[in-house]
Amino acid sequence: MSHTVAADLAGFTESSFTHDGVTRSVYAGGSGPAVVVIHEVPGLHPGVVEFAQRVVDAGFSVRMPSLFGTPGRKVTGGYAMRALVQACVAREFTAFALDRTSPVIGWLRRLAAEAHAECGGPGVGAVGMCFTGGFALGMMVDDTMLAPVLSQPSLPFGITPSRRRAVGVSDADLARVKERAAAGACLMGLRFTHDAAVPEARFDTLRNALGNAFIAVEIDSSKGNPHGIPRTAHSVLTQHLVDEPGHPTREALDRVLAFFAERLAPAG
């Protein structure tokens, strides 16, 4: 059963989705090929919803699952810290482990498959952000995942050199992604250059594994950069987006939408 919600989620319809015994709320809107928008910490906040609306306006169906936090709630420091702790201790997420795929990715893959069946088109897209940034990589094991976007992928936490290089999926899943890349699939990654949560080494791992199939969008956040982007900038598509023509974050947003259009356009 579904119903329309108010406030920042107006225009999206809430329903429940169950897979493998786990039920979560999912917010849907738009028409056209499906894109799964996976929110960042602390939850499905207004900035994520605004991004999802841009995806809808670009001609796509959106599916937004609520994985943690309170849908529609604005970001505050205390709320973000509580949500981060909640996510870190949940068994569905692997915040520290090396070479393991988070169990929640299986749930997201099923959601994407259902969205593809409902919405049609050649396949689906996905964008993960921050804590969930690498989830789109794990979803790429499926042939129908044609447009995965990793926005500031922050797991596993880069507390050691090996974790800074890690990309948050098992060796078997990464091997499958490499097979797909060799066959023509590709993925996009976004990061600010001085974001400590998203080490350069993580993008180097993807470059080395996937070559030109990995489209890296790295935004200068060094001291004195021409756009005044702070060294603490993190959320490319939401909280640190500057919606002005010519700004690097706006250009990154436009590249993501163009990536969806290119990869998910119906044949012919």
Short mmCIF file of N, CA and C in Angstrom, two decimals, residues 12 15 26-30 32 34-38 61-65 111-112 114-116 118-119:
data_model
loop_
_atom_site.label_atom_id
_atom_site.label_comp_id
_atom_site.label_asym_id
_atom_site.label_seq_id
_atom_site.Cartn_x
_atom_site.Cartn_y
_atom_site.Cartn_z
N PHE A 12 6.39 12.84 -4.11
CA PHE A 12 6.86 11.46 -4.08
C PHE A 12 5.86 10.62 -3.30
N SER A 15 5.88 3.96 -0.22
CA SER A 15 5.39 2.59 -0.14
C SER A 15 6.43 1.78 0.64
N VAL A 26 10.11 3.26 0.82
CA VAL A 26 10.70 3.72 -0.44
C VAL A 26 9.81 4.84 -0.97
N TYR A 27 10.44 5.91 -1.44
CA TYR A 27 9.73 7.06 -1.99
C TYR A 27 9.96 7.09 -3.50
N ALA A 28 8.87 7.16 -4.25
CA ALA A 28 8.95 7.05 -5.71
C ALA A 28 8.32 8.27 -6.37
N GLY A 29 8.88 8.64 -7.53
CA GLY A 29 8.32 9.72 -8.31
C GLY A 29 8.86 9.69 -9.72
N GLY A 30 8.24 10.47 -10.60
CA GLY A 30 8.73 10.60 -11.95
C GLY A 30 8.28 9.50 -12.89
N GLY A 32 9.82 7.27 -16.69
CA GLY A 32 10.99 6.97 -17.49
C GLY A 32 11.85 5.92 -16.82
N ALA A 34 14.46 3.95 -14.48
CA ALA A 34 14.57 4.14 -13.04
C ALA A 34 15.99 4.48 -12.61
N VAL A 35 16.08 5.34 -11.60
CA VAL A 35 17.34 5.65 -10.91
C VAL A 35 17.09 5.49 -9.42
N VAL A 36 17.91 4.68 -8.76
CA VAL A 36 17.81 4.49 -7.32
C VAL A 36 18.72 5.52 -6.65
N VAL A 37 18.14 6.40 -5.85
CA VAL A 37 18.88 7.44 -5.13
C VAL A 37 19.04 6.98 -3.69
N ILE A 38 20.29 6.74 -3.29
CA ILE A 38 20.58 6.19 -1.96
C ILE A 38 21.16 7.31 -1.11
N SER A 61 12.40 8.02 -13.60
CA SER A 61 11.72 7.58 -12.38
C SER A 61 12.76 7.47 -11.27
N VAL A 62 12.37 7.85 -10.07
CA VAL A 62 13.27 7.77 -8.92
C VAL A 62 12.70 6.81 -7.89
N ARG A 63 13.58 6.03 -7.29
CA ARG A 63 13.26 5.23 -6.12
C ARG A 63 14.23 5.63 -5.02
N MET A 64 13.70 6.14 -3.90
CA MET A 64 14.54 6.58 -2.78
C MET A 64 14.22 5.73 -1.55
N PRO A 65 15.04 4.75 -1.22
CA PRO A 65 14.81 4.00 0.01
C PRO A 65 15.29 4.79 1.22
N LEU A 111 15.64 -4.12 -5.15
CA LEU A 111 14.83 -2.92 -5.39
C LEU A 111 15.05 -2.41 -6.80
N ALA A 112 16.31 -2.38 -7.25
CA ALA A 112 16.62 -1.91 -8.59
C ALA A 112 16.00 -2.82 -9.65
N GLU A 114 13.26 -4.63 -9.34
CA GLU A 114 11.82 -4.37 -9.35
C GLU A 114 11.52 -3.05 -10.07
N ALA A 115 12.36 -2.03 -9.82
CA ALA A 115 12.16 -0.73 -10.47
C ALA A 115 12.31 -0.85 -11.98
N HIS A 116 13.29 -1.65 -12.42
CA HIS A 116 13.48 -1.85 -13.85
C HIS A 116 12.26 -2.53 -14.47
N GLU A 118 9.23 -2.39 -13.43
CA GLU A 118 8.10 -1.48 -13.42
C GLU A 118 8.25 -0.33 -14.42
N CYS A 119 9.46 0.19 -14.56
CA CYS A 119 9.67 1.42 -15.32
C CYS A 119 10.16 1.20 -16.73
#
